[in-house]
Amino acid sequence: MSVDGLRRAARESVSGLPRAFWWLWASTLVNRLGAFVATFMTLYLTLDRGYSASFAGLVVALHGLGGVVSSLVAGVMTDRLGRRPTMLAANVSTAFSVALLGFMEHPAAIAAVALLVGMTSNASRPAVSAMMADIVRPEDRVRAFALNYWAINLGFAISATVAGLVAEYSYRAGFLGEAALTLLCAVLVFVKLPESRPVRETGPAAVAEPRIGLGSVLRDRRFMGVVGLSFLISLIFTQGSVGLPAAMGAAGFSPGDYGLVIAANGLLIVLLQIPVTRFIEHRDPRRLLVLSALLAGYGFAMTAFAGPLWAYAATVCVWTLAEIVNSPIQMGLVVRLSPVQGRGRYQGVYTMSWSVAALVAPLMAGIVIDRLGAGWLWGATGVLGTVAAAGYWLLMRNLPEPEPIAAVVAAAVPVAAAVPVAVPVAVAMPLATAPPTVEKPSQVEPAV
């Protein structure tokens, strides 16, 4: 492709998205640039503070548990208080708790504050996803989620490099640096992002709308199917940071070797996320979700046959391609299944699937590798990928004839403008086999 062709493709990839999206994108990038705690927690506790690996594992597990709890709470806050207040509260409290963690000395205090950091640092995710769905046109959502995912990985790639150098000087400086960047993210949200939460219709002409509570989300069988499949996919992808380093260490490779191999993941996402999304956005999402699940499962399963370092890197390239394809399409599916007035709660439950996987995956990897060997772990990822692929196909089998991704996502609810507008909840359920029943006011379940 010529230079002019590359420029034209780049312009088409970023054109047509509202200004508010780019400020939201910038806040995501700034937030991920400061991702120090999640990356260096284990090294900080074992190397700098001299604690055992088991204590470090407990602290990391508590950090993940905080994310599970906050996913649900933040989802409710996103719908009740709004997207902007939830993001502000999450970023300010994260900055405070991360800075506090850097000064904790007692093991119990470190564990307690790590739990708090896990809760606060994950609390903004449902609000960010809900706001993105509010302000971006349905036909542009897959592209928008892909660009946001690209920002996450670009920020992580930069922060991991810089933070590693900072950690050699002072871990406390790393904590304070993350706190400062998180506060900068809060400033961006406060100054540049308007509230986007849709407002319910009022007055005598308003259509009666059922209240959306957490119980409503949990009873939504099709959506909970997506959450379950997301959990399976998360279990697979998390092995890249849990099972892979353990297996490579057992095979005699050094931490530096693992660093080189896993670097291929971030590099490929930064290089390929945008062009791959442009290539797939007009193709059948059902086949792409099935393909991504199979690539993820069998990409990790190939690790069982990896010998030299380049072979491990090749397996990373396979499942990274699955990650690039799966992420924006699955996020578009989640938005499509989420009623407008309940987007926060739906996003919170969806986010929880990744948080729970972050708790289960280390246990899964440790038990299987210790008792059966790494080969069984990689075989299990192949099975999980196959099950997830079948699940995606069954979940979407009642859709009409294959449509391009842009058309499928466009079938979702009309996008809300940057200024709050009234949008009926009922139109947000295009995948349901029948329209939702509107209960009488006295029978409507109160929102959680």
XYZ file of C-alpha atoms in Angstrom:
448
model
C 0.000 0.000 0.000
C 1.260 3.480 -0.893
C 1.910 6.229 1.622
C -1.217 8.044 0.414
C -3.202 4.843 0.857
C -1.951 4.436 4.412
C -2.853 8.042 5.207
C -6.324 7.592 3.754
C -6.854 4.388 5.748
C -5.721 6.129 8.931
C -8.119 9.030 8.338
C -11.020 6.661 7.701
C -10.208 4.741 10.892
C -10.533 7.815 13.096
C -13.022 9.963 11.189
C -16.660 10.453 12.091
C -16.291 9.967 15.847
C -17.542 12.751 18.152
C -15.180 15.070 20.006
C -16.368 13.686 23.360
C -15.185 10.224 22.317
C -11.657 11.474 21.780
C -11.556 13.094 25.223
C -12.811 9.805 26.662
C -10.123 8.008 24.623
C -7.485 10.415 25.948
C -8.596 9.794 29.535
C -8.272 6.031 28.946
C -4.761 6.465 27.555
C -3.676 8.656 30.485
C -5.186 6.200 32.954
C -3.318 3.250 31.427
C -0.059 5.174 31.276
C -0.126 5.075 35.064
C -0.791 1.352 35.431
C 1.989 0.634 37.938
C 0.355 -1.248 40.812
C -1.246 -4.044 38.790
C 1.986 -4.668 36.884
C 4.556 -4.511 39.669
C 2.625 -5.522 42.803
C 4.211 -8.972 43.040
C 7.757 -7.706 42.436
C 7.236 -4.875 44.917
C 6.126 -7.225 47.675
C 8.694 -9.979 47.096
C 11.807 -8.062 46.012
C 11.450 -4.651 47.632
C 9.581 -5.575 50.821
C 10.876 -9.131 51.241
C 7.500 -10.853 51.674
C 6.885 -14.437 50.606
C 5.381 -15.416 47.274
C 2.300 -16.766 49.065
C 1.657 -13.404 50.748
C 2.133 -11.649 47.423
C -0.383 -14.035 45.875
C -2.871 -13.263 48.639
C -2.507 -9.526 48.087
C -2.926 -9.881 44.320
C -6.024 -12.026 44.916
C -7.484 -9.361 47.216
C -6.788 -6.769 44.524
C -8.776 -8.916 42.094
C -11.563 -9.453 44.626
C -11.909 -5.694 44.921
C -12.491 -5.566 41.175
C -15.283 -8.153 41.415
C -17.117 -6.141 44.072
C -16.666 -2.767 42.420
C -17.909 -4.002 39.031
C -21.428 -4.416 40.406
C -21.418 -1.329 42.627
C -20.001 0.897 39.889
C -22.558 -0.417 37.413
C -25.392 0.690 39.688
C -23.707 4.059 40.283
C -23.316 4.561 36.526
C -27.078 4.248 36.023
C -28.178 6.087 39.173
C -25.646 8.916 39.518
C -24.418 9.137 35.921
C -21.329 8.248 33.927
C -19.342 11.385 34.690
C -19.781 11.375 38.508
C -18.893 7.678 38.644
C -15.683 8.182 36.657
C -14.733 11.204 38.769
C -15.314 9.336 42.036
C -13.411 6.284 40.765
C -10.377 8.227 39.537
C -10.041 10.458 42.598
C -10.428 7.538 45.018
C -7.955 5.468 42.969
C -5.363 8.237 43.127
C -5.770 8.474 46.894
C -5.670 4.718 47.549
C -2.673 4.087 45.249
C -0.661 6.845 46.929
C -1.662 5.452 50.334
C -0.515 1.944 49.357
C 2.986 3.239 48.715
C 3.298 4.283 52.384
C 1.824 1.162 54.030
C 4.234 -0.859 56.178
C 2.215 -3.474 58.100
C 1.221 -6.589 56.097
C -2.440 -6.322 57.149
C -2.515 -2.669 56.097
C -0.947 -3.513 52.733
C -3.544 -6.238 52.122
C -6.454 -3.975 53.131
C -5.335 -1.073 50.948
C -4.667 -3.435 48.017
C -8.307 -4.521 48.264
C -9.326 -0.851 48.214
C -7.124 -0.167 45.181
C -8.724 -3.101 43.360
C -12.182 -1.701 44.078
C -11.446 1.869 43.034
C -9.288 1.152 39.978
C -11.971 -1.029 38.375
C -14.899 1.229 39.230
C -14.603 3.465 36.171
C -14.829 0.692 33.576
C -18.644 0.280 33.428
C -19.045 4.066 33.216
C -16.495 4.402 30.405
C -18.154 1.659 28.341
C -21.642 3.045 28.978
C -20.609 6.583 27.994
C -18.965 5.283 24.847
C -22.211 3.537 23.893
C -24.132 6.757 24.627
C -22.067 9.134 22.516
C -20.976 6.991 19.539
C -23.298 6.136 16.656
C -24.307 2.454 16.563
C -22.570 1.853 13.234
C -19.289 3.245 14.648
C -19.251 1.388 17.966
C -17.089 -1.559 16.935
C -14.481 0.869 15.605
C -14.743 3.020 18.746
C -14.280 0.063 21.093
C -11.315 -1.089 18.999
C -9.688 2.354 19.241
C -10.267 2.403 22.992
C -8.745 -1.077 23.348
C -5.801 0.122 21.287
C -5.326 3.038 23.717
C -5.386 0.624 26.662
C -2.624 -1.509 25.181
C -0.558 1.439 23.971
C -0.701 2.977 27.448
C 0.180 -0.339 29.063
C 3.138 -0.908 26.717
C 4.577 2.522 27.520
C 3.853 2.353 31.246
C 5.386 -1.120 31.636
C 8.641 0.108 30.122
C 8.833 3.399 31.997
C 7.575 1.965 35.270
C 10.235 -0.739 35.141
C 12.913 1.948 35.073
C 11.162 3.893 37.843
C 10.933 0.757 39.983
C 14.708 0.354 39.855
C 14.950 3.789 41.454
C 11.968 3.765 43.818
C 8.755 1.740 43.969
C 7.152 4.524 45.995
C 7.822 6.921 43.122
C 5.900 4.512 40.894
C 2.900 4.576 43.227
C 2.938 8.364 43.384
C 3.338 8.593 39.600
C 0.247 6.445 39.071
C -1.665 8.591 41.552
C -0.677 11.774 39.686
C -1.698 10.402 36.271
C -5.003 9.121 37.660
C -5.737 12.597 39.026
C -4.930 14.013 35.577
C -7.473 11.578 34.152
C -10.054 12.911 36.635
C -9.289 16.468 35.513
C -9.867 15.510 31.866
C -13.206 13.942 32.766
C -14.277 16.965 34.839
C -13.263 19.605 32.275
C -13.976 17.951 28.922
C -16.652 15.267 29.263
C -20.349 16.167 29.552
C -22.787 13.776 31.176
C -24.301 11.395 28.606
C -26.764 9.346 30.668
C -30.128 9.108 28.851
C -33.058 10.617 30.765
C -36.341 8.812 31.191
C -39.408 10.317 29.586
C -41.760 12.056 31.981
C -45.274 13.440 31.722
C -48.623 11.963 30.707
C -47.363 10.935 27.242
C -44.451 8.926 28.625
C -44.485 5.177 28.039
C -44.361 3.051 31.185
C -40.850 1.614 31.477
C -39.781 -1.252 33.732
C -37.089 -0.466 36.240
C -33.755 -2.120 35.508
C -32.129 -3.634 38.594
C -29.338 -6.143 39.064
C -31.993 -8.845 39.308
C -33.205 -7.876 35.845
C -29.682 -8.288 34.472
C -29.175 -11.680 36.100
C -32.513 -12.929 34.702
C -31.562 -11.872 31.159
C -30.558 -15.316 29.937
C -29.079 -14.284 26.608
C -26.966 -11.564 28.183
C -25.812 -13.853 30.995
C -24.825 -16.293 28.267
C -22.525 -13.594 26.880
C -21.140 -13.052 30.403
C -20.483 -16.773 30.775
C -18.702 -16.930 27.425
C -16.711 -13.840 28.354
C -15.614 -15.651 31.520
C -14.379 -18.634 29.480
C -12.500 -16.382 27.061
C -11.022 -14.461 30.008
C -9.800 -17.701 31.601
C -7.942 -18.449 28.383
C -6.387 -15.021 27.831
C -5.354 -14.619 31.483
C -3.086 -17.636 31.110
C -0.781 -15.351 29.139
C 0.215 -13.642 32.393
C -0.300 -16.611 34.744
C 0.224 -20.011 33.147
C 2.686 -18.988 30.432
C 5.395 -17.538 32.719
C 5.047 -20.492 35.098
C 5.365 -23.010 32.273
C 8.303 -21.187 30.662
C 10.053 -20.995 34.032
C 9.580 -24.729 34.541
C 11.026 -25.283 31.065
C 14.204 -23.429 32.031
C 13.555 -20.024 30.473
C 14.455 -16.816 32.321
C 12.112 -13.927 33.223
C 13.805 -11.946 30.469
C 12.859 -14.648 27.951
C 9.237 -14.434 29.053
C 9.360 -10.650 28.771
C 10.516 -10.897 25.164
C 7.799 -13.411 24.310
C 4.914 -11.554 25.932
C 6.066 -8.271 24.401
C 4.804 -9.656 21.087
C 1.266 -9.425 22.484
C 1.328 -5.690 23.152
C 3.303 -4.918 19.996
C 0.885 -6.775 17.725
C -2.158 -5.135 19.314
C -0.666 -1.678 18.842
C 0.249 -2.437 15.220
C -2.758 -4.491 14.098
C -5.809 -3.494 16.175
C -6.919 -0.650 13.899
C -6.244 -2.277 10.469
C -7.720 -5.629 11.530
C -10.848 -3.911 12.842
C -11.232 -2.096 9.519
C -10.903 -5.439 7.735
C -13.525 -7.270 9.838
C -16.097 -4.545 10.515
C -18.208 -5.499 7.477
C -18.089 -9.246 8.054
C -20.379 -11.686 9.836
C -19.883 -11.247 13.617
C -21.085 -14.774 14.395
C -18.304 -16.417 12.433
C -15.738 -13.961 13.781
C -16.670 -14.670 17.410
C -16.470 -18.408 16.776
C -13.146 -17.993 14.970
C -11.696 -15.822 17.737
C -12.652 -18.390 20.405
C -11.000 -21.199 18.444
C -7.873 -19.133 17.779
C -7.630 -18.265 21.476
C -8.090 -21.818 22.720
C -5.851 -23.543 20.201
C -3.315 -20.717 20.153
C -2.653 -21.431 23.823
C -2.941 -25.191 23.248
C -0.051 -24.919 20.757
C 2.168 -23.927 23.701
C 2.266 -27.602 24.693
C 4.391 -28.250 21.579
C 6.599 -25.141 21.857
C 10.298 -25.796 22.363
C 12.575 -22.920 21.339
C 11.829 -19.339 22.293
C 10.578 -18.405 18.814
C 7.930 -21.130 19.034
C 6.526 -19.600 22.236
C 6.459 -16.215 20.492
C 4.577 -17.777 17.557
C 1.850 -19.094 19.877
C 1.505 -15.620 21.396
C 0.960 -14.188 17.909
C -1.892 -16.661 17.277
C -3.895 -15.902 20.423
C -3.150 -12.188 20.173
C -4.937 -12.162 16.814
C -7.900 -13.777 18.577
C -7.807 -11.033 21.205
C -7.750 -8.321 18.532
C -10.828 -9.801 16.811
C -12.820 -10.758 19.905
C -12.629 -7.611 22.007
C -14.429 -4.975 19.877
C -17.054 -7.414 18.551
C -17.924 -8.744 21.990
C -18.171 -5.223 23.410
C -20.529 -4.289 20.574
C -22.656 -7.348 21.394
C -22.799 -6.338 25.071
C -24.019 -2.848 24.120
C -26.628 -4.313 21.813
C -28.044 -6.475 24.579
C -28.084 -3.671 27.164
C -31.239 -1.578 27.669
C -30.407 2.126 27.534
C -31.472 2.840 31.114
C -29.543 -0.180 32.392
C -26.283 0.142 30.495
C -24.272 0.756 33.648
C -25.551 -2.351 35.418
C -25.131 -4.487 32.313
C -21.578 -3.220 31.788
C -20.836 -3.831 35.472
C -21.926 -7.471 35.300
C -19.963 -7.941 32.065
C -16.832 -6.400 33.629
C -17.255 -8.735 36.588
C -16.708 -11.747 34.305
C -13.119 -10.599 33.681
C -12.549 -9.840 37.362
C -13.738 -13.296 38.423
C -11.523 -14.865 35.769
C -8.569 -12.950 37.201
C -9.253 -14.734 40.502
C -9.867 -18.207 39.083
C -7.147 -18.344 36.403
C -4.151 -18.329 38.818
C -5.724 -21.115 40.869
C -6.496 -23.076 37.732
C -2.955 -22.714 36.386
C -1.260 -23.515 39.696
C -3.279 -26.642 40.459
C -3.117 -28.084 36.943
C 0.618 -27.407 36.442
C 1.589 -28.717 39.897
C -0.535 -31.871 39.794
C -0.749 -32.776 36.103
C 1.832 -30.725 34.218
C 1.728 -27.746 31.878
C 0.602 -29.884 28.931
C -2.742 -30.495 30.622
C -3.224 -26.766 31.156
C -2.725 -26.054 27.456
C -5.041 -28.908 26.565
C -7.663 -27.382 28.855
C -7.418 -24.050 27.032
C -8.173 -25.865 23.769
C -11.273 -27.400 25.348
C -12.382 -24.023 26.745
C -11.938 -22.406 23.340
C -14.031 -25.106 21.674
C -16.800 -24.747 24.253
C -16.759 -20.953 23.886
C -16.934 -21.220 20.069
C -19.956 -23.524 20.290
C -21.518 -21.167 22.818
C -21.129 -18.137 20.555
C -22.695 -20.007 17.668
C -25.673 -21.169 19.748
C -26.112 -17.761 21.368
C -26.442 -15.987 18.028
C -28.117 -18.739 16.020
C -31.520 -16.990 16.071
C -30.177 -13.913 14.370
C -31.280 -13.307 10.765
C -29.030 -14.020 7.816
C -25.387 -12.974 8.351
C -25.001 -9.210 8.377
C -21.913 -7.019 8.463
C -20.775 -6.067 11.955
C -21.657 -2.430 11.386
C -25.226 -3.416 10.482
C -25.558 -5.744 13.443
C -24.365 -3.115 15.898
C -26.548 -0.491 14.207
C -29.561 -2.604 15.117
C -29.000 -1.537 18.710
C -30.730 1.362 20.391
C -30.392 4.843 18.917
C -27.313 6.564 20.244
C -27.839 9.229 22.884
C -26.434 12.653 22.174
C -23.781 14.247 24.352
C -26.646 16.112 26.012
C -29.118 13.895 27.938
C -32.120 12.867 25.847
C -35.177 10.773 26.531
C -34.955 7.287 25.019
C -37.475 4.514 25.678
C -35.924 1.444 27.260
C -37.999 -1.039 25.281
C -36.244 -0.342 21.970
C -32.934 -1.524 23.393
C -33.759 -5.231 23.230
C -33.476 -6.248 19.560
C -32.010 -9.688 20.294
C -34.837 -10.855 22.510
C -37.102 -13.446 20.948
C -40.113 -11.447 22.139
C -40.533 -7.856 23.289
C -40.096 -7.347 27.041
C -43.265 -7.339 29.069
C -44.020 -3.999 30.692
C -45.355 -4.663 34.166
C -47.847 -2.517 36.011
C -46.219 0.141 38.197
C -47.141 -1.683 41.380
C -45.452 -4.861 40.120
C -42.267 -3.295 38.832
C -39.186 -4.500 40.684
C -37.307 -1.602 42.292
C -33.865 -0.980 40.869
C -30.975 -2.157 43.034
